Coordinates of C-alpha atoms and ligand atoms in Angstrom, one line a residue:
X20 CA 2.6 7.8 -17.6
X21 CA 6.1 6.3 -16.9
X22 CA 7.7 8.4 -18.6
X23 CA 6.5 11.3 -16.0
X24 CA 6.3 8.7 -12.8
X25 CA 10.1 8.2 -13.4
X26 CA 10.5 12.1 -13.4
X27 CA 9.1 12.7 -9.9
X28 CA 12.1 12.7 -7.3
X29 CA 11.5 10.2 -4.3
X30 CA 11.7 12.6 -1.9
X31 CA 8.9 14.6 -3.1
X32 CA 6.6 11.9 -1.6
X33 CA 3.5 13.9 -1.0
X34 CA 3.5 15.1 -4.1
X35 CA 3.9 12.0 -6.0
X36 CA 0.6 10.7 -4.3
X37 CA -0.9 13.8 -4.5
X38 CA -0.3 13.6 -8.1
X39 CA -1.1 10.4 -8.6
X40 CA -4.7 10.3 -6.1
X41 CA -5.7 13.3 -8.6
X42 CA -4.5 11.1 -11.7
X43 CA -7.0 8.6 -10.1
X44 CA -10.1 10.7 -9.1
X45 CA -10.1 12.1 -12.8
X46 CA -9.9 8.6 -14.1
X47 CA -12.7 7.2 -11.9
X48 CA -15.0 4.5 -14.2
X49 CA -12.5 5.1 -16.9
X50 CA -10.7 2.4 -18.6
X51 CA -6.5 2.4 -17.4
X52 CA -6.0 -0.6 -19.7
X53 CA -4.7 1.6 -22.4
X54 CA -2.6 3.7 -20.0
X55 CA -1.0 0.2 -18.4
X56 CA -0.1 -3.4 -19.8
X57 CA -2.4 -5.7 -17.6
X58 CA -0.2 -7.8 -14.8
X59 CA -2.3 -10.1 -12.9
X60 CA -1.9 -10.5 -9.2
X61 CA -1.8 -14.2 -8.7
X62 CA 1.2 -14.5 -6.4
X63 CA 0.6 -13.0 -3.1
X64 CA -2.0 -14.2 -0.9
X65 CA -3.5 -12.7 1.5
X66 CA -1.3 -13.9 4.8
X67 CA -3.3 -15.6 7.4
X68 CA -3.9 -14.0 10.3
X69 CA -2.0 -11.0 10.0
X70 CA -3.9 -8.6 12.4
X71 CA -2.2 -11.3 15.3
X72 CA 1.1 -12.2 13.7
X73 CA 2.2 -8.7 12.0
X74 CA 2.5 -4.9 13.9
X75 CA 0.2 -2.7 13.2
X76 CA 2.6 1.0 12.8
X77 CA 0.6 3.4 11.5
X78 CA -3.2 4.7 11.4
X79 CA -3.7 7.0 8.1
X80 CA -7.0 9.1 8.3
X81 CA -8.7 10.1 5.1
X82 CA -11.6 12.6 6.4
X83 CA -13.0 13.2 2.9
X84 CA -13.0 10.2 1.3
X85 CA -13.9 8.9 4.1
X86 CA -11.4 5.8 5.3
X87 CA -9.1 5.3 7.7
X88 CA -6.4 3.2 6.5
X89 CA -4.1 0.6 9.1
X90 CA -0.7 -0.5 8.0
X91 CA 0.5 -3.7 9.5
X92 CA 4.1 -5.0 8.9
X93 CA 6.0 -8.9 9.3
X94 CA 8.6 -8.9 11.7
X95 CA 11.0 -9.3 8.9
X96 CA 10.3 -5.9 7.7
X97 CA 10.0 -4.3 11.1
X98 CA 13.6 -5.7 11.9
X99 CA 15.4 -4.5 8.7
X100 CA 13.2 -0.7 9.4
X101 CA 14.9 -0.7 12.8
X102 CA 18.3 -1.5 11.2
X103 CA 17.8 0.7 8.5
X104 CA 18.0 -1.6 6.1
X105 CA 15.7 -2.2 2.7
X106 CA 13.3 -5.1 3.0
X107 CA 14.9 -8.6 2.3
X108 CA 12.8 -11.6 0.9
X109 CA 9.9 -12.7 2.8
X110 CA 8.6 -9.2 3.9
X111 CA 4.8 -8.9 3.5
X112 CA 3.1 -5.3 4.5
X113 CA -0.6 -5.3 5.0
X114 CA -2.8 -2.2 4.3
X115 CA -6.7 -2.2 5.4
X116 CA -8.7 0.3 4.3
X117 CA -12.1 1.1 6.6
X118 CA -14.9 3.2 5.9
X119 CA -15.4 5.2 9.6
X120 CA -18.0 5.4 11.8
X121 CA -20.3 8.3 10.9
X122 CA -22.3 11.1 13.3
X123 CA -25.3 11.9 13.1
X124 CA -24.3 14.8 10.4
X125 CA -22.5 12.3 8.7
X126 CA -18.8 13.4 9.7
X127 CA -16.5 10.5 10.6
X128 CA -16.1 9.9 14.6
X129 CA -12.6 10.2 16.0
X130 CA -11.3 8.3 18.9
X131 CA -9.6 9.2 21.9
X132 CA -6.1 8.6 19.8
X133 CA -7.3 11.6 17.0
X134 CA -7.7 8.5 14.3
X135 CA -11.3 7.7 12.7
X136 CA -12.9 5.6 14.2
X137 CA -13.3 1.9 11.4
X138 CA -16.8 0.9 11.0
X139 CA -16.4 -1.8 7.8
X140 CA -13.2 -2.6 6.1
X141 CA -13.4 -2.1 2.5
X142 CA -10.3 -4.0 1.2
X143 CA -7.2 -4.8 1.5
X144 CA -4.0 -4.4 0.0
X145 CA -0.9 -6.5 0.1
X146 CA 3.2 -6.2 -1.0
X147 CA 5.0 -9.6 -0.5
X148 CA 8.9 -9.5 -1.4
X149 CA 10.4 -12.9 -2.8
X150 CA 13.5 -13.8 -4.9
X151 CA 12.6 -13.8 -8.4
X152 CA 9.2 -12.1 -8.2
X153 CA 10.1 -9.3 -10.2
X154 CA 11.6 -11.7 -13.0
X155 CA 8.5 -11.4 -15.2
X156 CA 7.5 -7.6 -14.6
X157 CA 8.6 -5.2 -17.4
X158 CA 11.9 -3.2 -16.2
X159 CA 9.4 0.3 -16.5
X160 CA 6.9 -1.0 -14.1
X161 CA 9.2 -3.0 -11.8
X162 CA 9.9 -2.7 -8.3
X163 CA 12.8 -4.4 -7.3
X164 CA 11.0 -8.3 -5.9
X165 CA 7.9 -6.7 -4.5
X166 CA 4.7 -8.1 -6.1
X167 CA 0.7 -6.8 -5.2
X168 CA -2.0 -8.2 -4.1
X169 CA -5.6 -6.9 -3.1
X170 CA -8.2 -8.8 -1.3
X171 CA -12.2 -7.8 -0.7
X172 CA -13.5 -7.1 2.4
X173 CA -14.3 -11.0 2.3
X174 CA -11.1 -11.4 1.7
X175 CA -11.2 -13.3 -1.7
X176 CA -8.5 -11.8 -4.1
X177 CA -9.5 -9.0 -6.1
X178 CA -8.5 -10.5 -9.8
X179 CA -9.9 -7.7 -11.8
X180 CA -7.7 -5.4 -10.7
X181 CA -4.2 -4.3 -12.7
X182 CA -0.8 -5.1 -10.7
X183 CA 0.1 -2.6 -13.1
X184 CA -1.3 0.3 -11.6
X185 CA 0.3 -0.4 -8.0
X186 CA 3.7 -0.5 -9.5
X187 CA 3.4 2.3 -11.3
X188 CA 2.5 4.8 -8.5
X189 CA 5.0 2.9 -6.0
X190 CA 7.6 2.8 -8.5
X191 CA 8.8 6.7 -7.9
X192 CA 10.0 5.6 -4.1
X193 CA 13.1 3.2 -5.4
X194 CA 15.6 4.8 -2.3
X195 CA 12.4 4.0 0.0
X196 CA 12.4 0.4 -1.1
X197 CA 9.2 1.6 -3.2
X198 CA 7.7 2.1 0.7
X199 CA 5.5 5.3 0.7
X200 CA 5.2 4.6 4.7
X201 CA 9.2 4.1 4.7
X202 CA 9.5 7.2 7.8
X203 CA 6.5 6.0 10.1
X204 CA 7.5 2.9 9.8
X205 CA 11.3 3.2 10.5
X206 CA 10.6 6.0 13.5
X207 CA 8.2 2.5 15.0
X208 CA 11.0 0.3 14.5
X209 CA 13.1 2.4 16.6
X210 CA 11.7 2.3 19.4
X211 CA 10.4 -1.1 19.8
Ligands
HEC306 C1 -2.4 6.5 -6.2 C2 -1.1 5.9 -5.8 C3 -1.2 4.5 -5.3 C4 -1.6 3.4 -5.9 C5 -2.2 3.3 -7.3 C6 -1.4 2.3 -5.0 N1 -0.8 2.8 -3.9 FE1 -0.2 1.6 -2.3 N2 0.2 3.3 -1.2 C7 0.0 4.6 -1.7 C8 0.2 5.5 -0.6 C9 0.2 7.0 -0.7 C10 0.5 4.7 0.5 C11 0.8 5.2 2.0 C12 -0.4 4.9 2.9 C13 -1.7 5.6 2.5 O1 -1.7 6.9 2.4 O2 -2.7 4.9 2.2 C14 0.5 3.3 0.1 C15 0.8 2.3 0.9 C16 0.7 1.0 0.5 C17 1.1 -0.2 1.4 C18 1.7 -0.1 2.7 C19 3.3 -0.1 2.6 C20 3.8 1.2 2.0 O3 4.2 1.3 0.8 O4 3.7 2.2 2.7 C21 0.7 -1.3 0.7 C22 0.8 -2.7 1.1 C23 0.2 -0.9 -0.6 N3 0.2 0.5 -0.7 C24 -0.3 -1.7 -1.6 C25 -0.8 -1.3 -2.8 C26 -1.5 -2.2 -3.8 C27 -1.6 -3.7 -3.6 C28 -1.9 -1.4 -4.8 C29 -2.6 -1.8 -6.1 C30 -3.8 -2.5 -5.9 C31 -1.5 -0.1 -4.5 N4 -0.8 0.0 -3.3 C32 -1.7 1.0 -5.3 C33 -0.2 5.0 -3.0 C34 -0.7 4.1 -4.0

């Protein structure tokens, strides 16, 4: 599994997730403890009002799953975007995942903007970046001083789930600052 995730080019992006979403919907209710050493996420915390104090810069619609997925970013990481520059300590990225609004048939609603339309939020996910964070990560699953969190819709911390599978499929994306959103977010930056 690292072996190949350190073979796919960065720039290949799509493919990477694409690769890695089909990984994951053949895995589904199987056990990835043998595939990954277990890394607990008991770091990063869900950061307090976010949806106030962070930007919300993108709006990623998943029709057949369904979700629609809102990335928010700190105002450290939106600075060193519009500069161009990787994340420094202290940069926190936010990710919520909804479950749309449904018609009548079922098929998610879209708004006026072309985005689904949230109805509940599922979870959330979190990358924090702090000095030292990445100290006790093995070197094959590291990414830089990024750590993960992920919170329930209730926002308690998720602690069953394996830090080691976020690293792995961020990992690929080293000249991105292991950012998958790294363009959307830069081409927001720019013209705030
Ligand atoms: C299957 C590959 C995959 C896995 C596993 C994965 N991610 Fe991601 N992540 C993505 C993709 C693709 C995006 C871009 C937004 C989208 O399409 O949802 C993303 C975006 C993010 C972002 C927004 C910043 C960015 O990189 O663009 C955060 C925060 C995040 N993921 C956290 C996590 C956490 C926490 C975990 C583990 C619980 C995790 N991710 C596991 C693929 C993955």
């Amino acid at each position: 599994m690292n072996a190949i995730a350190a073979e796919i080019l960065p720039t290949d992006i799509a493919n990477t997730a694409a690769f890695y979403a089909g990984l994951q919907g053949a895995a589904k209710g199987t056990d990835t403890s043998s595939m990954f050493p277990t890394l607990v996420m008991d770091k990063v915390k869900l950061p307090a009002d976010f949806k106030k104090t962070f930007t919300l810069y993108q709006t990623v619609n998943y029709p057949e799953r369904p979700q629609v997925r809102h990335l928010y970013a700190n105002d450290i990481a939106v600075k060193a975007a519009k500069d161009g520059k990787a994340a420094p300590n202290g940069a926190v990225f936010a990710l919520e995942v909804h479950t749309p609004k449904l018609d009548a048939d079922k098929k998610p609603i879209k708004g006026a903007d072309g985005n689904l339309v949230p109805d509940k939020l599922a979870f959330t996910t979190v990358m924090e970046k702090r000095a030292g964070w990445g100290k006790d990560i093995p070197e094959i699953l590291r990414n830089a001083d990024w750590n993960y969190g992920i919170f329930n819709a209730d926002n308690t911390p998720r602690t069953t789930s394996n830090q080691a599978e976020c690293l792995a499929c961020h990992k690929p994306l080293v000249k991105d600052d292991y950012l998958f959103s790294i363009k959307p977010l830069r081409d927001f930056a720019m013209k705030k």
